[in-house]
Coordinates of C-alpha atoms in Angstrom, one line a residue:
Chain F
M2 CA 0.2 -0.3 0.0
L3 CA 1.8 3.3 -1.1
A4 CA 0.4 6.8 0.1
D5 CA -0.5 9.1 -3.0
P6 CA 2.9 11.5 -3.5
G7 CA 0.7 14.4 -3.2
G8 CA -0.1 14.2 0.8
T9 CA 1.6 12.5 3.1
G10 CA 2.2 14.0 6.7
R11 CA -1.1 13.5 9.3
D12 CA -0.3 16.9 10.9
G13 CA -0.7 18.5 6.8
S14 CA 2.8 19.6 6.8
H15 CA 3.9 18.1 3.9
H16 CA 1.7 18.2 0.9
G17 CA 2.5 18.8 -2.7
G18 CA 4.6 21.1 -5.1
D19 CA 7.1 23.3 -3.7
A20 CA 6.1 21.7 0.0
V21 CA 6.8 18.1 -1.0
F22 CA 10.3 19.3 -2.8
G23 CA 10.8 21.3 0.2
V24 CA 10.5 18.2 2.5
M25 CA 12.7 15.4 0.7
T26 CA 16.1 18.9 0.6
P27 CA 17.7 18.3 3.9
V28 CA 18.2 21.6 5.8
P29 CA 22.0 22.1 6.7
H30 CA 22.4 22.3 10.5
R31 CA 25.2 22.9 12.4
V32 CA 27.2 20.7 15.4
V33 CA 26.9 23.0 17.9
G34 CA 27.8 20.5 20.6
R35 CA 28.0 16.6 21.1
R36 CA 28.1 14.5 24.2
D37 CA 29.5 10.8 24.3
E38 CA 26.7 8.7 26.0
T39 CA 28.3 5.4 26.2
D40 CA 31.6 4.0 23.8
D41 CA 29.5 3.9 20.3
V42 CA 26.0 6.4 21.3
V43 CA 26.3 10.1 20.8
T44 CA 24.5 13.2 21.1
L45 CA 24.0 15.6 18.5
H46 CA 23.1 19.5 19.7
L47 CA 21.8 20.9 15.8
L48 CA 21.2 24.3 14.7
P49 CA 20.2 25.7 11.2
T50 CA 23.0 27.2 9.6
A51 CA 20.3 29.7 8.1
G52 CA 18.6 30.6 11.7
G53 CA 14.9 29.3 12.5
D54 CA 14.0 26.4 14.2
M55 CA 12.4 22.9 13.4
R56 CA 9.9 22.2 16.0
S57 CA 8.9 18.2 16.9
R58 CA 6.9 16.2 18.8
S59 CA 7.9 13.8 21.5
G60 CA 8.2 10.8 19.7
Q61 CA 9.0 11.6 15.9
F62 CA 12.0 11.5 14.0
N63 CA 14.4 13.3 11.3
M64 CA 15.9 12.3 8.8
L65 CA 20.0 13.0 9.2
T66 CA 22.3 13.3 6.7
A67 CA 26.0 13.0 6.7
F68 CA 26.8 14.8 3.3
G69 CA 28.7 12.2 1.2
V70 CA 27.8 9.3 3.0
G71 CA 23.7 9.1 3.1
E72 CA 21.1 9.3 5.3
A73 CA 19.7 7.8 8.4
A74 CA 16.3 8.4 10.5
I75 CA 17.2 9.0 14.0
S76 CA 15.0 9.9 16.5
V77 CA 14.6 13.4 18.2
S78 CA 15.7 13.0 21.8
S79 CA 15.2 16.8 23.2
A80 CA 12.3 18.1 24.6
P81 CA 9.7 19.9 22.2
H82 CA 9.3 22.3 24.9
D83 CA 13.5 22.7 24.8
D84 CA 14.8 26.3 23.2
G85 CA 18.4 25.0 22.9
P86 CA 19.3 23.0 20.0
L87 CA 17.7 19.9 18.3
Q88 CA 19.1 17.1 19.9
H89 CA 19.5 13.7 18.2
T90 CA 20.7 10.4 20.1
V91 CA 23.2 8.2 17.7
R92 CA 24.3 4.6 17.7
D93 CA 27.2 3.7 15.8
V94 CA 25.5 0.6 13.9
G95 CA 26.2 1.4 10.0
P96 CA 28.4 4.2 7.5
V97 CA 25.7 6.8 8.1
T98 CA 25.3 6.4 11.7
H99 CA 29.2 6.1 12.1
A100 CA 29.6 9.4 10.0
L101 CA 26.8 11.3 12.0
C102 CA 28.5 9.8 15.3
Q103 CA 32.2 11.4 14.3
A104 CA 30.9 14.4 12.9
R105 CA 32.5 17.7 15.1
I106 CA 31.4 20.7 16.8
G107 CA 31.2 22.8 13.4
E108 CA 30.6 20.3 11.3
V109 CA 27.2 20.5 9.1
V110 CA 24.6 17.8 8.8
G111 CA 21.4 17.6 6.6
V112 CA 17.8 17.3 8.8
R113 CA 14.8 16.6 6.8
G114 CA 11.6 16.4 9.0
P115 CA 10.2 16.1 11.6
F116 CA 8.0 13.0 10.5
G117 CA 5.5 10.3 11.9
T118 CA 3.4 10.6 14.8
D119 CA 4.2 11.2 18.3
W120 CA 3.8 9.9 21.5
G121 CA 1.0 11.9 22.3
V122 CA 2.0 13.7 25.5
G123 CA 1.8 17.1 24.8
T124 CA -1.5 17.0 23.6
S125 CA -3.2 15.8 26.3
Q126 CA -4.9 17.7 29.8
G127 CA -4.0 16.1 32.5
P128 CA -2.1 12.5 33.7
G129 CA -2.8 9.7 32.0
D130 CA -4.7 11.1 29.3
L131 CA -2.3 10.5 26.6
I132 CA -4.2 8.5 24.0
N133 CA -7.4 9.6 24.8
D134 CA -8.3 10.8 22.1
A135 CA -7.4 7.4 19.9
L136 CA -9.4 5.4 23.2
P137 CA -12.8 3.9 23.2
A138 CA -15.7 5.3 25.5
D139 CA -14.7 2.3 27.8
V140 CA -11.4 2.6 28.8
P141 CA -10.9 4.9 32.2
G142 CA -10.2 8.8 31.8
P143 CA -7.3 10.8 33.0
G144 CA -5.7 10.6 36.0
G145 CA -4.0 7.2 36.0
D146 CA -0.6 6.3 36.3
V147 CA 2.1 6.6 33.2
V148 CA 4.7 4.0 32.8
V149 CA 7.6 4.8 30.5
V150 CA 9.6 1.4 29.7
A151 CA 12.2 1.9 27.4
G152 CA 15.4 -0.3 26.4
G153 CA 18.7 0.2 25.1
I154 CA 19.0 3.4 23.3
G155 CA 15.3 3.3 23.0
L156 CA 14.8 5.7 25.9
A157 CA 16.0 8.8 23.2
P158 CA 12.8 8.9 21.5
L159 CA 10.8 8.5 25.0
R160 CA 13.3 11.3 26.1
G161 CA 11.1 14.3 25.1
A162 CA 8.0 13.0 26.2
V163 CA 9.3 11.8 29.9
Y164 CA 10.4 15.7 30.6
E165 CA 7.0 16.7 29.4
L166 CA 5.4 13.9 31.5
V167 CA 7.3 14.9 34.5
A168 CA 6.8 19.0 34.2
R169 CA 2.9 18.3 34.3
H170 CA 3.5 15.6 37.0
S171 CA 4.4 18.5 38.9
R172 CA 1.7 21.1 38.0
T173 CA -1.1 18.7 38.3
G174 CA -0.2 15.4 40.3
G175 CA -0.2 11.8 39.0
R176 CA 2.3 9.0 39.1
V177 CA 5.3 9.0 36.0
F178 CA 7.2 5.6 36.2
V179 CA 10.4 5.6 34.2
I180 CA 11.8 1.6 34.1
V181 CA 15.2 1.5 32.1
G182 CA 16.9 -1.9 30.7
A183 CA 20.4 -1.3 29.3
R184 CA 22.9 -4.6 28.8
D185 CA 25.4 -3.5 30.9
P186 CA 26.4 0.1 33.4
S187 CA 28.3 1.1 30.9
Q188 CA 25.3 1.2 28.1
I189 CA 22.9 3.5 30.5
I190 CA 22.7 6.2 28.2
F191 CA 20.8 9.5 29.7
G192 CA 22.0 9.1 33.4
R193 CA 22.0 12.9 34.5
D194 CA 18.2 13.1 32.6
L195 CA 17.7 10.0 34.6
E196 CA 18.7 11.4 38.2
A197 CA 16.6 14.9 37.0
W198 CA 13.5 13.1 36.3
A199 CA 13.9 11.0 39.8
R200 CA 14.8 14.8 41.8
D201 CA 11.2 15.8 39.9
G202 CA 9.3 13.1 41.3
A203 CA 9.2 10.5 38.7
R204 CA 9.7 7.2 39.9
V205 CA 12.7 5.7 37.8
E206 CA 13.9 2.0 37.9
V207 CA 17.4 1.0 36.1
T208 CA 18.1 -2.9 35.0
V209 CA 21.0 -4.0 33.4
D210 CA 20.9 -7.5 32.0
V211 CA 24.7 -8.2 32.9
S212 CA 26.5 -6.4 35.8
A213 CA 29.8 -4.9 36.4
P214 CA 31.7 -4.1 39.1
G215 CA 30.6 -1.4 41.6
W216 CA 26.8 -1.9 39.9
T217 CA 24.6 -2.1 42.8
G218 CA 21.1 -1.2 40.9
H219 CA 19.2 -4.4 39.4
V220 CA 20.3 -6.9 37.3
G221 CA 17.8 -8.8 35.4
L222 CA 15.5 -8.4 32.4
V223 CA 13.0 -5.2 31.8
T224 CA 9.8 -6.7 32.5
S225 CA 11.1 -8.2 35.7
L226 CA 10.3 -4.7 37.1
L227 CA 7.1 -4.1 36.0
N228 CA 5.3 -6.1 38.5
D229 CA 7.3 -4.1 41.4
A230 CA 7.5 -1.3 40.2
G231 CA 4.3 0.1 41.8
F232 CA 1.8 1.4 39.2
D233 CA -2.0 0.8 39.5
P234 CA -2.6 -0.7 35.7
V235 CA -6.4 0.3 36.3
G236 CA -6.1 3.4 33.9
A237 CA -2.5 3.1 33.4
T238 CA -0.8 4.4 30.1
A239 CA 2.3 2.7 29.4
L240 CA 4.7 4.0 26.6
V241 CA 7.0 1.3 25.3
C242 CA 10.4 1.7 22.9
G243 CA 13.2 -0.5 22.3
P244 CA 13.8 -3.9 20.3
E245 CA 11.0 -5.2 19.1
I246 CA 11.8 -8.3 20.7
M247 CA 11.3 -6.2 24.1
V248 CA 8.5 -4.5 23.2
R249 CA 6.5 -7.9 22.3
F250 CA 7.7 -9.3 25.7
T251 CA 7.1 -5.7 27.5
A252 CA 3.6 -5.5 26.1
R253 CA 2.8 -9.1 27.4
S254 CA 3.5 -8.5 30.7
L255 CA 1.6 -5.2 31.2
I256 CA -1.1 -6.6 29.4
D257 CA -0.8 -9.7 32.3
G258 CA -0.7 -7.6 34.8
G259 CA -3.6 -5.9 34.0
V260 CA -3.0 -2.9 31.9
D261 CA -5.6 -2.3 29.0
P262 CA -3.5 -3.2 25.1
R263 CA -5.5 -0.1 24.2
C264 CA -3.4 1.7 26.7
I265 CA -0.2 0.8 25.1
R266 CA 1.5 2.6 22.8
V267 CA 4.8 1.1 21.4
S268 CA 7.5 2.5 19.0
L269 CA 7.8 0.2 15.7
E270 CA 10.5 0.9 13.0
R271 CA 11.9 -0.5 9.7
N272 CA 13.9 0.5 7.1
M273 CA 12.9 4.7 6.8
Q274 CA 13.5 6.2 3.9
C275 CA 11.8 9.2 2.0
G276 CA 10.1 10.1 5.7
V277 CA 6.6 10.9 3.6
A278 CA 5.1 7.5 2.9
W279 CA 6.1 7.7 -1.2
C280 CA 8.8 4.8 -0.9
G281 CA 7.3 1.8 1.0
H282 CA 10.3 0.3 2.1
C283 CA 9.2 0.9 6.2
Q284 CA 5.8 -0.8 5.2
L285 CA 4.8 -3.3 8.1
G286 CA 1.7 -4.8 7.2
P287 CA -1.0 -2.1 7.2
F288 CA 1.1 0.7 8.1
L289 CA 4.0 2.7 6.5
L290 CA 5.7 3.4 9.5
C291 CA 7.5 6.5 8.3
R292 CA 4.0 8.5 8.5
D293 CA 1.6 5.8 10.5
G294 CA 4.2 5.6 12.9
P295 CA 6.7 5.0 14.2
I296 CA 4.4 5.3 17.8
L297 CA 1.4 3.4 17.5
P298 CA -1.1 1.9 19.8
Y299 CA -0.1 -1.9 21.0
A300 CA -3.7 -3.2 20.5
G301 CA -5.1 -4.5 17.5
A302 CA -2.8 -4.7 14.2
V303 CA 0.3 -4.0 15.7
A304 CA -0.3 -6.7 18.4
H305 CA -1.0 -9.3 15.9
L306 CA 2.1 -7.9 13.3
L307 CA 4.4 -8.4 16.1
T308 CA 3.5 -12.1 17.1
Q309 CA 3.5 -12.8 13.3
R310 CA 7.0 -14.7 11.8
E311 CA 7.8 -12.4 8.6
R312 CA 9.1 -14.0 5.6
Chain I
M297 CA -1.9 -6.2 65.7
T298 CA 0.5 -9.1 64.9
T299 CA 0.4 -11.2 61.5
T300 CA 1.1 -14.5 61.9
L301 CA 3.5 -16.7 59.9
A302 CA 0.1 -18.2 58.0
E303 CA -0.4 -14.7 56.8
L304 CA 2.6 -14.2 56.1
V305 CA 2.7 -16.9 53.8
S306 CA -0.7 -16.7 52.2
A307 CA 0.3 -13.6 51.4
H308 CA 3.3 -14.1 49.5
P309 CA 2.8 -15.0 45.4
L310 CA 4.2 -17.8 45.4
L311 CA 1.8 -19.5 47.8
A312 CA -1.5 -16.7 47.7
G313 CA -4.6 -18.9 47.4
L314 CA -3.2 -22.3 48.7
P315 CA -6.1 -23.7 51.0
G316 CA -5.6 -22.9 54.8
E317 CA -4.4 -26.2 55.2
A318 CA -1.8 -26.5 53.1
V319 CA -0.5 -22.9 54.4
A320 CA -0.9 -23.7 57.7
S321 CA 1.3 -27.0 56.5
V322 CA 3.8 -24.3 55.1
A323 CA 3.7 -22.5 57.8
G324 CA 4.6 -25.0 60.5
C325 CA 8.0 -25.4 58.6
A326 CA 8.5 -21.6 58.7
Q327 CA 10.0 -19.2 60.4
N328 CA 10.3 -14.9 60.0
V329 CA 13.7 -14.1 59.4
S330 CA 15.5 -10.7 58.4
F331 CA 19.0 -9.6 57.0
N332 CA 21.0 -6.8 56.8
P333 CA 23.0 -5.3 53.8
G334 CA 25.4 -7.5 52.7
D335 CA 24.5 -10.8 54.8
L336 CA 24.4 -13.8 52.9
L337 CA 21.2 -16.0 52.9
L338 CA 22.6 -18.2 51.4
A339 CA 25.9 -19.6 50.2
E340 CA 27.6 -21.8 46.9
S341 CA 27.7 -25.1 47.6
E342 CA 26.7 -25.0 51.5
P343 CA 23.8 -27.6 52.0
A344 CA 20.2 -26.2 50.7
N345 CA 17.7 -26.2 53.1
T346 CA 15.7 -23.0 53.2
L347 CA 12.9 -21.9 50.8
Y348 CA 12.9 -17.8 50.8
L349 CA 9.6 -16.0 50.3
L350 CA 11.2 -12.5 50.1
R351 CA 8.9 -10.0 51.9
R352 CA 11.4 -6.7 51.5
G353 CA 14.4 -5.9 50.5
R354 CA 16.4 -6.8 47.5
V355 CA 18.6 -9.8 46.9
A356 CA 21.3 -10.5 44.5
I357 CA 22.0 -13.8 43.2
E358 CA 25.8 -14.1 43.1
V359 CA 28.7 -16.4 41.7
H360 CA 32.0 -15.3 43.0
S361 CA 35.1 -15.0 40.7
P362 CA 38.9 -15.9 41.6
G363 CA 40.3 -12.2 41.1
Q364 CA 37.0 -10.5 40.0
G365 CA 34.9 -10.9 43.4
P366 CA 31.1 -11.7 43.7
I367 CA 29.4 -11.1 39.7
V368 CA 26.0 -10.6 40.5
I369 CA 23.7 -12.8 38.1
E370 CA 20.2 -11.1 39.2
T371 CA 18.6 -9.3 41.4
V372 CA 15.3 -10.0 43.1
G373 CA 12.6 -8.3 45.2
P374 CA 9.8 -8.2 47.5
G375 CA 7.3 -11.2 46.3
A376 CA 10.1 -13.0 44.8
V377 CA 11.7 -16.3 45.7
V378 CA 15.4 -17.2 47.0
G379 CA 16.4 -20.5 46.9
W380 CA 15.4 -23.8 44.9
S381 CA 18.1 -26.3 45.2
W382 CA 16.1 -27.6 48.8
F383 CA 13.8 -29.0 46.4
V384 CA 16.4 -31.3 44.3
P385 CA 19.2 -33.6 45.1
P386 CA 22.0 -33.2 46.5
Y387 CA 20.4 -30.2 48.3
R388 CA 23.4 -28.0 47.5
W389 CA 23.3 -24.3 46.9
H390 CA 24.6 -23.2 43.5
F391 CA 25.0 -19.7 44.1
D392 CA 25.2 -17.4 46.3
A393 CA 22.6 -15.1 47.3
R394 CA 23.4 -11.7 49.5
A395 CA 21.1 -8.9 51.0
V396 CA 21.5 -5.7 48.9
E397 CA 19.2 -4.1 51.3
A398 CA 17.7 -4.5 54.6
V399 CA 16.0 -7.6 53.6
G400 CA 12.4 -9.4 55.5
A401 CA 11.6 -12.9 54.5
V402 CA 9.9 -15.9 55.6
A403 CA 12.4 -18.9 55.8
V404 CA 10.8 -22.1 55.1
D405 CA 12.5 -25.0 55.9
G406 CA 13.3 -27.1 53.0
A407 CA 13.9 -31.0 54.9
C408 CA 10.6 -29.9 56.5
L409 CA 8.3 -29.3 53.6
R410 CA 10.3 -32.1 51.5
E411 CA 8.6 -34.3 54.3
K412 CA 5.3 -33.0 54.1
A413 CA 5.0 -32.8 50.0
E414 CA 5.8 -36.7 50.5
A415 CA 3.3 -37.5 53.0
D416 CA 0.7 -35.6 51.0
P417 CA 0.7 -35.6 47.6
E418 CA -2.2 -33.4 47.1
L419 CA 0.3 -30.5 48.9
G420 CA 3.5 -31.5 47.1
Y421 CA 1.3 -31.4 44.0
A422 CA 0.5 -27.6 44.7
L423 CA 3.7 -26.8 45.6
M424 CA 5.5 -28.5 42.2
R425 CA 2.9 -26.6 40.2
R426 CA 3.6 -23.1 41.7
V427 CA 7.2 -23.6 41.8
A428 CA 7.2 -24.6 38.4
S429 CA 5.3 -22.0 37.0
V430 CA 8.1 -19.5 39.0
L431 CA 11.4 -21.1 37.6
L432 CA 9.7 -21.4 34.0
E433 CA 9.2 -17.7 34.3
R434 CA 12.9 -17.2 35.4
L435 CA 14.2 -19.6 32.8
Q436 CA 12.0 -17.4 30.2
M437 CA 13.5 -14.3 31.2
T438 CA 17.3 -15.9 31.2
R439 CA 16.5 -16.7 27.6
L440 CA 15.6 -13.3 26.8
R441 CA 18.7 -12.1 28.3
L442 CA 21.0 -14.5 26.4
L443 CA 20.1 -13.1 23.2
D444 CA 21.7 -9.8 24.0
L445 CA 18.6 -7.5 22.9
Y446 CA 20.2 -4.0 23.3
G447 CA 22.7 -5.3 21.2
T448 CA 23.4 -3.4 17.6
S449 CA 20.2 -5.0 16.2
G450 CA 18.5 -3.1 18.5
A451 CA 19.9 0.3 17.5
R452 CA 18.1 3.5 15.9

């Protein structure tokens, strides 16, 4: 299923003619800061060379260009309300991401976007109502707990959402649970953010698959923390991002624990290329994930697709 | 108000829902215990004779490696169970278990429980089903960890 090339983004921002041409053209951004999160993960701070800014919503992604090398889909990791530079957290896994991770301050990269759906955090009115627009009427209303589950670099697309949730929590009450899994302690990203969220009232738990000397935290699968996290599954909303197998098992654990499948949102990705639902490379069943995703409700088609064997 | 051992036993997820008679049987083998941070609940190669039903605090399952000290394999918290080797011969612990925080637990005497399970197959089967369920969950989690889920295949 391919979308009409003349009209794409759900927010109506990418339509035919010059706008379509524009959305396919990388906007030069200068690297104004970089932070090594781990030995192979870097957060780049980017500002447009021509001024202005590119606003996005939590969970959306941009296509980043390493000029002369190629383009890759990378989630925005800064918060929408953050007036500072656009931030992208990149893991060095291939030629393009390697070039991006090597980018030094002062160098220029290209940015196309933002694309895709978001976590729904910024449009909500209170805790737990993140996805009420998309929920059936029988799902409990606002006021439930929000559970954020991230595995590995899956925390990057959730970072902005957690900042929004924590800020809202401080204004309106409600509980935010942040549960993070990493391979080992050296692979935990956003350590300062995790501490800040805990200081601001979120209940933050981190677990690693493999311990290391000096590590005194949890050791075990991220799902092992769900039972004892302390959230009320009734009316809870869950946001899950990480490796697909982790997403599947986490969703299953949440559902077994009493969370309504319709209240679980997951981030999925395939081979995002055009970003505007033209090329079809990111197709997953009925979805073109660059447009219909990356954030989708788990219930229904996604739950079915994640348990199907792809051939 | 004092909480009885039977109430503590029946409140633990492993044994919740057991008939009162079965709970009383288990409670008859149990005592309430506590550990300070750093205390060993059980030690590798020592005789295994206790099932710990964790009520509070966190416990690290460790293996000791020469030159490296203890390596934490897994941590478990309230509602979890520590100690399976009392269940099958040769009844020796395979790992260490150390309190990471102040720990409160119900300690059930393994030999006592085995005797009661042998004498009362209905109780034994009920216990076996529950123990198998938890062991299956642990096995599945261990298998998932072997996948190295957060390796490069999970990158974005």
